[in-house]
PDB file of C-alpha atoms and ligand atoms in Angstrom:
ATOM      1  CA  UNK A   1     156.827  31.704 111.166  1.00  0.00           C
ATOM      2  CA  UNK A   2     158.044  34.467 108.895  1.00  0.00           C
ATOM      3  CA  UNK A   3     161.217  33.407 107.027  1.00  0.00           C
ATOM      4  CA  UNK A   4     164.168  35.658 107.896  1.00  0.00           C
ATOM      5  CA  UNK A   5     165.056  36.299 104.285  1.00  0.00           C
ATOM      6  CA  UNK A   6     161.610  37.631 103.481  1.00  0.00           C
ATOM      7  CA  UNK A   7     162.137  41.130 101.985  1.00  0.00           C
ATOM      8  CA  UNK A   8     159.620  42.588 104.404  1.00  0.00           C
ATOM      9  CA  UNK A   9     160.748  40.578 107.411  1.00  0.00           C
ATOM     10  CA  UNK A  10     161.020  43.469 109.857  1.00  0.00           C
ATOM     11  CA  UNK A  11     157.728  44.998 108.879  1.00  0.00           C
ATOM     12  CA  UNK A  12     156.017  41.615 109.247  1.00  0.00           C
ATOM     13  CA  UNK A  13     157.539  41.007 112.674  1.00  0.00           C
ATOM     14  CA  UNK A  14     156.207  44.363 113.857  1.00  0.00           C
ATOM     15  CA  UNK A  15     152.807  43.529 112.413  1.00  0.00           C
ATOM     16  CA  UNK A  16     152.839  40.248 114.346  1.00  0.00           C
ATOM     17  CA  UNK A  17     153.487  42.172 117.547  1.00  0.00           C
ATOM     18  CA  UNK A  18     150.405  44.321 116.906  1.00  0.00           C
ATOM     19  CA  UNK A  19     148.263  41.268 116.199  1.00  0.00           C
ATOM     20  CA  UNK A  20     149.524  39.585 119.349  1.00  0.00           C
ATOM     21  CA  UNK A  21     148.697  42.808 121.245  1.00  0.00           C
ATOM     22  CA  UNK A  22     145.211  42.700 119.783  1.00  0.00           C
ATOM     23  CA  UNK A  23     144.738  39.088 120.891  1.00  0.00           C
ATOM     24  CA  UNK A  24     145.858  40.024 124.405  1.00  0.00           C
ATOM     25  CA  UNK A  25     143.373  42.906 124.586  1.00  0.00           C
ATOM     26  CA  UNK A  26     146.036  45.634 124.486  1.00  0.00           C
ATOM     27  CA  UNK A  27     145.448  46.913 120.945  1.00  0.00           C
ATOM     28  CA  UNK A  28     141.978  48.036 119.825  1.00  0.00           C
ATOM     29  CA  UNK A  29     140.370  47.233 116.488  1.00  0.00           C
ATOM     30  CA  UNK A  30     140.977  50.804 115.384  1.00  0.00           C
ATOM     31  CA  UNK A  31     144.596  50.319 116.481  1.00  0.00           C
ATOM     32  CA  UNK A  32     144.977  47.613 113.844  1.00  0.00           C
ATOM     33  CA  UNK A  33     143.830  50.037 111.174  1.00  0.00           C
ATOM     34  CA  UNK A  34     146.041  52.819 112.494  1.00  0.00           C
ATOM     35  CA  UNK A  35     148.983  50.436 112.252  1.00  0.00           C
ATOM     36  CA  UNK A  36     148.213  49.741 108.602  1.00  0.00           C
ATOM     37  CA  UNK A  37     148.164  53.461 107.914  1.00  0.00           C
ATOM     38  CA  UNK A  38     151.527  53.745 109.631  1.00  0.00           C
ATOM     39  CA  UNK A  39     152.958  50.883 107.532  1.00  0.00           C
ATOM     40  CA  UNK A  40     151.928  52.686 104.391  1.00  0.00           C
ATOM     41  CA  UNK A  41     153.789  55.862 105.335  1.00  0.00           C
ATOM     42  CA  UNK A  42     156.790  53.871 106.503  1.00  0.00           C
ATOM     43  CA  UNK A  43     156.879  52.232 103.077  1.00  0.00           C
ATOM     44  CA  UNK A  44     156.924  55.673 101.463  1.00  0.00           C
ATOM     45  CA  UNK A  45     159.754  56.730 103.757  1.00  0.00           C
ATOM     46  CA  UNK A  46     161.826  53.685 102.837  1.00  0.00           C
ATOM     47  CA  UNK A  47     161.459  52.222 106.358  1.00  0.00           C
ATOM     48  CA  UNK A  48     164.383  54.124 107.782  1.00  0.00           C
ATOM     49  CA  UNK A  49     165.102  57.020 110.103  1.00  0.00           C
ATOM     50  CA  UNK A  50     165.807  60.173 108.115  1.00  0.00           C
ATOM     51  CA  UNK A  51     167.869  63.177 109.272  1.00  0.00           C
ATOM     52  CA  UNK A  52     164.700  65.252 109.846  1.00  0.00           C
ATOM     53  CA  UNK A  53     163.477  62.605 112.300  1.00  0.00           C
ATOM     54  CA  UNK A  54     166.831  62.510 114.068  1.00  0.00           C
ATOM     55  CA  UNK A  55     166.673  66.282 114.425  1.00  0.00           C
ATOM     56  CA  UNK A  56     163.136  66.128 115.829  1.00  0.00           C
ATOM     57  CA  UNK A  57     164.147  63.385 118.276  1.00  0.00           C
ATOM     58  CA  UNK A  58     166.998  65.523 119.587  1.00  0.00           C
ATOM     59  CA  UNK A  59     164.619  68.441 120.073  1.00  0.00           C
ATOM     60  CA  UNK A  60     162.099  66.142 121.744  1.00  0.00           C
ATOM     61  CA  UNK A  61     164.610  64.823 124.249  1.00  0.00           C
ATOM     62  CA  UNK A  62     165.841  68.365 124.870  1.00  0.00           C
ATOM     63  CA  UNK A  63     162.318  69.607 125.528  1.00  0.00           C
ATOM     64  CA  UNK A  64     161.620  66.760 127.924  1.00  0.00           C
ATOM     65  CA  UNK A  65     164.913  67.286 129.745  1.00  0.00           C
ATOM     66  CA  UNK A  66     164.123  70.954 130.286  1.00  0.00           C
ATOM     67  CA  UNK A  67     160.475  70.339 131.221  1.00  0.00           C
ATOM     68  CA  UNK A  68     159.181  70.700 134.770  1.00  0.00           C
ATOM     69  CA  UNK A  69     156.599  67.943 134.462  1.00  0.00           C
ATOM     70  CA  UNK A  70     157.059  65.830 131.357  1.00  0.00           C
ATOM     71  CA  UNK A  71     154.669  62.925 130.817  1.00  0.00           C
ATOM     72  CA  UNK A  72     154.730  60.048 128.330  1.00  0.00           C
ATOM     73  CA  UNK A  73     151.282  59.107 127.067  1.00  0.00           C
ATOM     74  CA  UNK A  74     150.854  55.405 126.261  1.00  0.00           C
ATOM     75  CA  UNK A  75     148.197  53.852 124.036  1.00  0.00           C
ATOM     76  CA  UNK A  76     147.620  50.252 123.007  1.00  0.00           C
ATOM     77  CA  UNK A  77     149.828  50.258 119.911  1.00  0.00           C
ATOM     78  CA  UNK A  78     152.743  51.866 121.738  1.00  0.00           C
ATOM     79  CA  UNK A  79     152.447  49.378 124.613  1.00  0.00           C
ATOM     80  CA  UNK A  80     152.303  46.464 122.172  1.00  0.00           C
ATOM     81  CA  UNK A  81     155.311  47.613 120.137  1.00  0.00           C
ATOM     82  CA  UNK A  82     157.788  49.199 122.553  1.00  0.00           C
ATOM     83  CA  UNK A  83     156.908  48.476 126.195  1.00  0.00           C
ATOM     84  CA  UNK A  84     160.497  48.068 127.352  1.00  0.00           C
ATOM     85  CA  UNK A  85     161.636  51.270 125.660  1.00  0.00           C
ATOM     86  CA  UNK A  86     158.730  53.284 127.070  1.00  0.00           C
ATOM     87  CA  UNK A  87     159.685  52.215 130.577  1.00  0.00           C
ATOM     88  CA  UNK A  88     163.362  52.947 130.009  1.00  0.00           C
ATOM     89  CA  UNK A  89     162.807  56.397 128.507  1.00  0.00           C
ATOM     90  CA  UNK A  90     160.383  57.213 131.310  1.00  0.00           C
ATOM     91  CA  UNK A  91     163.042  56.410 133.899  1.00  0.00           C
ATOM     92  CA  UNK A  92     165.866  58.273 132.183  1.00  0.00           C
ATOM     93  CA  UNK A  93     163.802  61.435 131.639  1.00  0.00           C
ATOM     94  CA  UNK A  94     161.914  61.219 134.898  1.00  0.00           C
ATOM     95  CA  UNK A  95     158.666  61.361 132.950  1.00  0.00           C
ATOM     96  CA  UNK A  96     155.826  59.202 134.259  1.00  0.00           C
ATOM     97  CA  UNK A  97     153.894  56.907 131.923  1.00  0.00           C
ATOM     98  CA  UNK A  98     150.179  57.582 131.601  1.00  0.00           C
ATOM     99  CA  UNK A  99     147.788  55.157 129.950  1.00  0.00           C
ATOM    100  CA  UNK A 100     145.727  57.342 127.665  1.00  0.00           C
ATOM    101  CA  UNK A 101     143.609  55.563 125.102  1.00  0.00           C
ATOM    102  CA  UNK A 102     141.140  56.577 122.467  1.00  0.00           C
ATOM    103  CA  UNK A 103     138.781  53.602 122.685  1.00  0.00           C
ATOM    104  CA  UNK A 104     138.660  53.367 126.432  1.00  0.00           C
ATOM    105  CA  UNK A 105     137.604  50.317 128.376  1.00  0.00           C
ATOM    106  CA  UNK A 106     138.779  49.758 131.932  1.00  0.00           C
ATOM    107  CA  UNK A 107     139.934  46.295 130.970  1.00  0.00           C
ATOM    108  CA  UNK A 108     142.167  47.565 128.198  1.00  0.00           C
ATOM    109  CA  UNK A 109     143.606  50.236 130.491  1.00  0.00           C
ATOM    110  CA  UNK A 110     144.543  47.500 132.984  1.00  0.00           C
ATOM    111  CA  UNK A 111     145.998  45.226 130.284  1.00  0.00           C
ATOM    112  CA  UNK A 112     148.208  48.044 129.032  1.00  0.00           C
ATOM    113  CA  UNK A 113     149.350  48.868 132.566  1.00  0.00           C
ATOM    114  CA  UNK A 114     150.075  45.198 133.165  1.00  0.00           C
ATOM    115  CA  UNK A 115     152.229  45.019 130.052  1.00  0.00           C
ATOM    116  CA  UNK A 116     154.214  48.060 131.183  1.00  0.00           C
ATOM    117  CA  UNK A 117     154.667  46.537 134.646  1.00  0.00           C
ATOM    118  CA  UNK A 118     155.934  43.310 133.076  1.00  0.00           C
ATOM    119  CA  UNK A 119     158.638  45.482 131.545  1.00  0.00           C
ATOM    120  CA  UNK A 120     159.669  47.134 134.770  1.00  0.00           C
ATOM    121  CA  UNK A 121     157.344  50.130 135.188  1.00  0.00           C
ATOM    122  CA  UNK A 122     156.815  51.087 138.841  1.00  0.00           C
ATOM    123  CA  UNK A 123     154.159  53.753 138.780  1.00  0.00           C
ATOM    124  CA  UNK A 124     151.625  54.040 135.987  1.00  0.00           C
ATOM    125  CA  UNK A 125     149.190  56.932 135.778  1.00  0.00           C
ATOM    126  CA  UNK A 126     145.791  56.943 134.125  1.00  0.00           C
ATOM    127  CA  UNK A 127     144.592  53.763 135.806  1.00  0.00           C
ATOM    128  CA  UNK A 128     143.102  55.015 139.083  1.00  0.00           C
ATOM    129  CA  UNK A 129     139.589  56.532 138.812  1.00  0.00           C
ATOM    130  CA  UNK A 130     140.252  58.575 141.962  1.00  0.00           C
ATOM    131  CA  UNK A 131     142.654  60.811 140.000  1.00  0.00           C
ATOM    132  CA  UNK A 132     140.624  61.083 136.833  1.00  0.00           C
ATOM    133  CA  UNK A 133     139.878  64.524 135.400  1.00  0.00           C
ATOM    134  CA  UNK A 134     137.471  65.105 132.515  1.00  0.00           C
ATOM    135  CA  UNK A 135     138.468  67.460 129.745  1.00  0.00           C
ATOM    136  CA  UNK A 136     135.799  69.701 128.282  1.00  0.00           C
ATOM    137  CA  UNK A 137     134.549  69.710 124.701  1.00  0.00           C
ATOM    138  CA  UNK A 138     135.841  66.304 123.808  1.00  0.00           C
ATOM    139  CA  UNK A 139     133.720  63.219 123.409  1.00  0.00           C
ATOM    140  CA  UNK A 140     133.090  60.900 126.292  1.00  0.00           C
ATOM    141  CA  UNK A 141     135.465  57.962 126.392  1.00  0.00           C
ATOM    142  CA  UNK A 142     138.577  59.819 125.350  1.00  0.00           C
ATOM    143  CA  UNK A 143     138.351  62.861 127.539  1.00  0.00           C
ATOM    144  CA  UNK A 144     139.915  61.477 130.708  1.00  0.00           C
ATOM    145  CA  UNK A 145     143.358  62.382 131.928  1.00  0.00           C
ATOM    146  CA  UNK A 146     145.171  61.846 135.206  1.00  0.00           C
ATOM    147  CA  UNK A 147     145.286  64.776 137.613  1.00  0.00           C
ATOM    148  CA  UNK A 148     148.859  63.904 138.542  1.00  0.00           C
ATOM    149  CA  UNK A 149     149.944  63.342 134.935  1.00  0.00           C
ATOM    150  CA  UNK A 150     148.840  64.875 131.663  1.00  0.00           C
ATOM    151  CA  UNK A 151     146.526  67.316 133.440  1.00  0.00           C
ATOM    152  CA  UNK A 152     149.480  68.899 135.273  1.00  0.00           C
ATOM    153  CA  UNK A 153     152.122  68.304 132.618  1.00  0.00           C
ATOM    154  CA  UNK A 154     153.933  71.031 130.726  1.00  0.00           C
ATOM    155  CA  UNK A 155     155.314  68.668 128.073  1.00  0.00           C
ATOM    156  CA  UNK A 156     153.573  65.543 126.778  1.00  0.00           C
ATOM    157  CA  UNK A 157     155.082  62.910 124.501  1.00  0.00           C
ATOM    158  CA  UNK A 158     152.243  61.458 122.440  1.00  0.00           C
ATOM    159  CA  UNK A 159     153.267  58.525 120.300  1.00  0.00           C
ATOM    160  CA  UNK A 160     150.540  57.680 117.763  1.00  0.00           C
ATOM    161  CA  UNK A 161     147.959  60.089 119.099  1.00  0.00           C
ATOM    162  CA  UNK A 162     144.685  61.093 117.485  1.00  0.00           C
ATOM    163  CA  UNK A 163     144.302  64.591 116.048  1.00  0.00           C
ATOM    164  CA  UNK A 164     141.387  65.678 118.253  1.00  0.00           C
ATOM    165  CA  UNK A 165     143.226  65.001 121.428  1.00  0.00           C
ATOM    166  CA  UNK A 166     146.440  66.556 120.209  1.00  0.00           C
ATOM    167  CA  UNK A 167     144.481  69.702 119.434  1.00  0.00           C
ATOM    168  CA  UNK A 168     142.962  69.580 122.890  1.00  0.00           C
ATOM    169  CA  UNK A 169     146.346  69.258 124.583  1.00  0.00           C
ATOM    170  CA  UNK A 170     147.751  72.160 122.566  1.00  0.00           C
ATOM    171  CA  UNK A 171     144.700  74.230 123.470  1.00  0.00           C
ATOM    172  CA  UNK A 172     145.344  73.448 127.142  1.00  0.00           C
ATOM    173  CA  UNK A 173     148.783  75.008 126.760  1.00  0.00           C
ATOM    174  CA  UNK A 174     150.789  71.789 126.745  1.00  0.00           C
ATOM    175  CA  UNK A 175     153.886  71.437 124.645  1.00  0.00           C
ATOM    176  CA  UNK A 176     153.299  68.310 122.593  1.00  0.00           C
ATOM    177  CA  UNK A 177     155.760  65.947 120.971  1.00  0.00           C
ATOM    178  CA  UNK A 178     154.299  63.540 118.421  1.00  0.00           C
ATOM    179  CA  UNK A 179     155.775  60.378 116.974  1.00  0.00           C
ATOM    180  CA  UNK A 180     153.749  59.853 113.823  1.00  0.00           C
ATOM    181  CA  UNK A 181     154.687  58.287 110.501  1.00  0.00           C
ATOM    182  CA  UNK A 182     152.166  60.411 108.656  1.00  0.00           C
ATOM    183  CA  UNK A 183     153.506  63.967 108.284  1.00  0.00           C
ATOM    184  CA  UNK A 184     150.072  65.044 106.989  1.00  0.00           C
ATOM    185  CA  UNK A 185     148.010  63.888 109.983  1.00  0.00           C
ATOM    186  CA  UNK A 186     146.455  66.528 112.185  1.00  0.00           C
ATOM    187  CA  UNK A 187     148.577  65.276 115.059  1.00  0.00           C
ATOM    188  CA  UNK A 188     151.768  65.727 113.056  1.00  0.00           C
ATOM    189  CA  UNK A 189     150.703  69.187 111.961  1.00  0.00           C
ATOM    190  CA  UNK A 190     149.529  70.399 115.371  1.00  0.00           C
ATOM    191  CA  UNK A 191     152.321  69.108 117.583  1.00  0.00           C
ATOM    192  CA  UNK A 192     155.157  71.413 118.633  1.00  0.00           C
ATOM    193  CA  UNK A 193     157.693  68.743 117.737  1.00  0.00           C
ATOM    194  CA  UNK A 194     156.901  66.066 115.181  1.00  0.00           C
ATOM    195  CA  UNK A 195     159.022  62.966 114.862  1.00  0.00           C
ATOM    196  CA  UNK A 196     158.098  61.427 111.518  1.00  0.00           C
ATOM    197  CA  UNK A 197     159.438  57.952 112.101  1.00  0.00           C
ATOM    198  CA  UNK A 198     158.318  54.505 113.205  1.00  0.00           C
ATOM    199  CA  UNK A 199     157.981  54.288 116.964  1.00  0.00           C
ATOM    200  CA  UNK A 200     159.989  51.052 116.914  1.00  0.00           C
ATOM    201  CA  UNK A 201     163.000  52.921 115.514  1.00  0.00           C
ATOM    202  CA  UNK A 202     162.417  56.223 117.307  1.00  0.00           C
ATOM    203  CA  UNK A 203     162.177  54.978 120.891  1.00  0.00           C
ATOM    204  CA  UNK A 204     165.556  53.182 121.069  1.00  0.00           C
ATOM    205  CA  UNK A 205     167.239  56.166 119.420  1.00  0.00           C
ATOM    206  CA  UNK A 206     165.608  58.615 121.845  1.00  0.00           C
ATOM    207  CA  UNK A 207     166.921  56.546 124.742  1.00  0.00           C
ATOM    208  CA  UNK A 208     170.458  56.839 123.361  1.00  0.00           C
ATOM    209  CA  UNK A 209     170.077  60.579 122.863  1.00  0.00           C
ATOM    210  CA  UNK A 210     168.627  61.016 126.364  1.00  0.00           C
ATOM    211  CA  UNK A 211     171.631  59.252 127.888  1.00  0.00           C
ATOM    212  CA  UNK A 212     174.066  61.561 126.122  1.00  0.00           C
ATOM    213  CA  UNK A 213     172.470  65.007 126.233  1.00  0.00           C
ATOM    214  CA  UNK A 214     173.165  67.462 129.049  1.00  0.00           C
ATOM    215  CA  UNK A 215     171.182  70.605 129.898  1.00  0.00           C
ATOM    216  CA  UNK A 216     173.451  73.010 128.087  1.00  0.00           C
ATOM    217  CA  UNK A 217     173.170  71.043 124.917  1.00  0.00           C
ATOM    218  CA  UNK A 218     169.414  70.671 125.375  1.00  0.00           C
ATOM    219  CA  UNK A 219     169.037  74.462 125.464  1.00  0.00           C
ATOM    220  CA  UNK A 220     171.147  74.868 122.354  1.00  0.00           C
ATOM    221  CA  UNK A 221     169.213  72.192 120.465  1.00  0.00           C
ATOM    222  CA  UNK A 222     165.833  73.701 121.291  1.00  0.00           C
ATOM    223  CA  UNK A 223     166.882  77.224 120.342  1.00  0.00           C
ATOM    224  CA  UNK A 224     167.804  76.085 116.859  1.00  0.00           C
ATOM    225  CA  UNK A 225     164.807  73.871 116.245  1.00  0.00           C
ATOM    226  CA  UNK A 226     162.066  74.723 113.758  1.00  0.00           C
ATOM    227  CA  UNK A 227     159.263  72.170 113.466  1.00  0.00           C
ATOM    228  CA  UNK A 228     157.761  73.706 110.327  1.00  0.00           C
ATOM    229  CA  UNK A 229     161.043  73.216 108.497  1.00  0.00           C
ATOM    230  CA  UNK A 230     161.329  69.625 109.780  1.00  0.00           C
ATOM    231  CA  UNK A 231     157.761  68.757 108.756  1.00  0.00           C
ATOM    232  CA  UNK A 232     158.229  70.247 105.305  1.00  0.00           C
ATOM    233  CA  UNK A 233     161.447  68.265 104.975  1.00  0.00           C
ATOM    234  CA  UNK A 234     159.568  65.040 105.775  1.00  0.00           C
ATOM    235  CA  UNK A 235     156.966  65.696 103.098  1.00  0.00           C
ATOM    236  CA  UNK A 236     159.631  66.711 100.598  1.00  0.00           C
ATOM    237  CA  UNK A 237     161.579  63.537 101.298  1.00  0.00           C
ATOM    238  CA  UNK A 238     158.581  61.361 100.445  1.00  0.00           C
ATOM    239  CA  UNK A 239     158.016  63.469  97.356  1.00  0.00           C
ATOM    240  CA  UNK A 240     161.627  63.128  96.177  1.00  0.00           C
ATOM    241  CA  UNK A 241     161.639  59.410  96.825  1.00  0.00           C
ATOM    242  CA  UNK A 242     158.508  58.917  94.759  1.00  0.00           C
ATOM    243  CA  UNK A 243     159.973  61.010  91.945  1.00  0.00           C
ATOM    244  CA  UNK A 244     163.113  58.885  91.925  1.00  0.00           C
ATOM    245  CA  UNK A 245     161.220  55.608  92.070  1.00  0.00           C
ATOM    246  CA  UNK A 246     158.922  56.626  89.253  1.00  0.00           C
ATOM    247  CA  UNK A 247     161.899  57.655  87.101  1.00  0.00           C
ATOM    248  CA  UNK A 248     163.447  54.244  87.618  1.00  0.00           C
ATOM    249  CA  UNK A 249     160.384  52.748  85.960  1.00  0.00           C
ATOM    250  CA  UNK A 250     160.123  55.220  83.102  1.00  0.00           C
TER     251      UNK A 250
HETATM  252  P1  LIG B 301     144.847  62.392 112.925  1.00  0.00           P
HETATM  253  O1  LIG B 301     143.765  62.004 113.870  1.00  0.00           O
HETATM  254  O2  LIG B 301     146.092  62.893 113.616  1.00  0.00           O
HETATM  255  O3  LIG B 301     144.438  63.314 111.823  1.00  0.00           O
HETATM  256  P2  LIG B 301     144.518  59.770 111.744  1.00  0.00           P
HETATM  257  O4  LIG B 301     143.096  59.873 112.176  1.00  0.00           O
HETATM  258  O5  LIG B 301     144.844  59.490 110.324  1.00  0.00           O
HETATM  259  O6  LIG B 301     145.348  61.047 112.181  1.00  0.00           O
HETATM  260  P3  LIG B 301     144.943  58.092 114.039  1.00  0.00           P
HETATM  261  O7  LIG B 301     144.438  56.705 113.931  1.00  0.00           O
HETATM  262  O8  LIG B 301     144.172  59.087 114.792  1.00  0.00           O
HETATM  263  O9  LIG B 301     145.267  58.624 112.567  1.00  0.00           O
HETATM  264  O10 LIG B 301     146.427  58.056 114.626  1.00  0.00           O
HETATM  265  C1  LIG B 301     147.327  57.051 114.311  1.00  0.00           C
HETATM  266  C2  LIG B 301     148.564  57.632 113.654  1.00  0.00           C
HETATM  267  O11 LIG B 301     149.667  56.819 114.043  1.00  0.00           O
HETATM  268  C3  LIG B 301     148.544  57.602 112.119  1.00  0.00           C
HETATM  269  O12 LIG B 301     148.919  58.864 111.614  1.00  0.00           O
HETATM  270  C4  LIG B 301     149.582  56.544 111.724  1.00  0.00           C
HETATM  271  O13 LIG B 301     150.269  56.900 110.547  1.00  0.00           O
HETATM  272  C5  LIG B 301     150.505  56.586 112.919  1.00  0.00           C
HETATM  273  N1  LIG B 301     151.220  55.319 113.176  1.00  0.00           N
HETATM  274  C6  LIG B 301     150.740  54.054 113.131  1.00  0.00           C
HETATM  275  N2  LIG B 301     151.669  53.150 113.459  1.00  0.00           N
HETATM  276  C7  LIG B 301     152.795  53.851 113.751  1.00  0.00           C
HETATM  277  C8  LIG B 301     154.103  53.486 114.177  1.00  0.00           C
HETATM  278  N3  LIG B 301     154.450  52.214 114.359  1.00  0.00           N
HETATM  279  N4  LIG B 301     154.993  54.475 114.395  1.00  0.00           N
HETATM  280  C9  LIG B 301     154.640  55.776 114.211  1.00  0.00           C
HETATM  281  N5  LIG B 301     153.430  56.182 113.809  1.00  0.00           N
HETATM  282  C10 LIG B 301     152.505  55.251 113.574  1.00  0.00           C
HETATM  283 MG1  LIG B 302     142.431  60.386 114.104  1.00  0.00          MG
END
């Protein structure tokens, strides 16, 4: 048990959820490492949602609202951390969930789908080999997408995605929305909208935004959005924070 007054209580609780996900076969070994990388950037960000992330979330919801075929891609870490929120956002935005994992085993795909079903998901894409399409020029295990999902999608939400696949999706003409704590990752840099925030804070906030935003507002939000500015702001924020913290020491 982690004592509630531990200064890093929340971070440790989230870490426990990842470890539990690993034990249940939902999170991969590489997912554990990816989580540690995320923790590091969250530490640099002060473990809070900044205005640049809020702005990106609003644009993300707007883009998904205006999309013809939005899809939410789900990997092991996302399913371990925010299963309930993934299901809820999927229902509000009418965007199916697709299991889409880097280190693919059929068992892990089924475990992830099971976890989403436990949290109320009805239909889950990416699990039925009959609808599997192979992408070209991408290595074996991670090149599969669902014909009814990501393959046909115009907008894809990719929480915690790998850079290669983000690049591939962009190349295929998809609009991509990343949730990634590292503003320097290839995913963060390649996506059309980059939410530099922890998925555990971003998903509940996106649900709130999705409940409030109408189409008119969505159009307005998207027109005024500039991802380059938002990404630069994220990097600058880390920079400023480090400057301040170092000055406090000397
Ligand atoms: P890229 O492949 O995009 O260049 P990478 O190889 O460094 O990045 P991956 O393991 O491919 O990283 O992707 C995992 C990404 O998810 C990392 O950038 C990490 O910071 C981020 N991440 C990990 N945990 C979280 C979380 N809870 N919320 C948001 N982002 C996270
Ligand atoms: Mg990577």
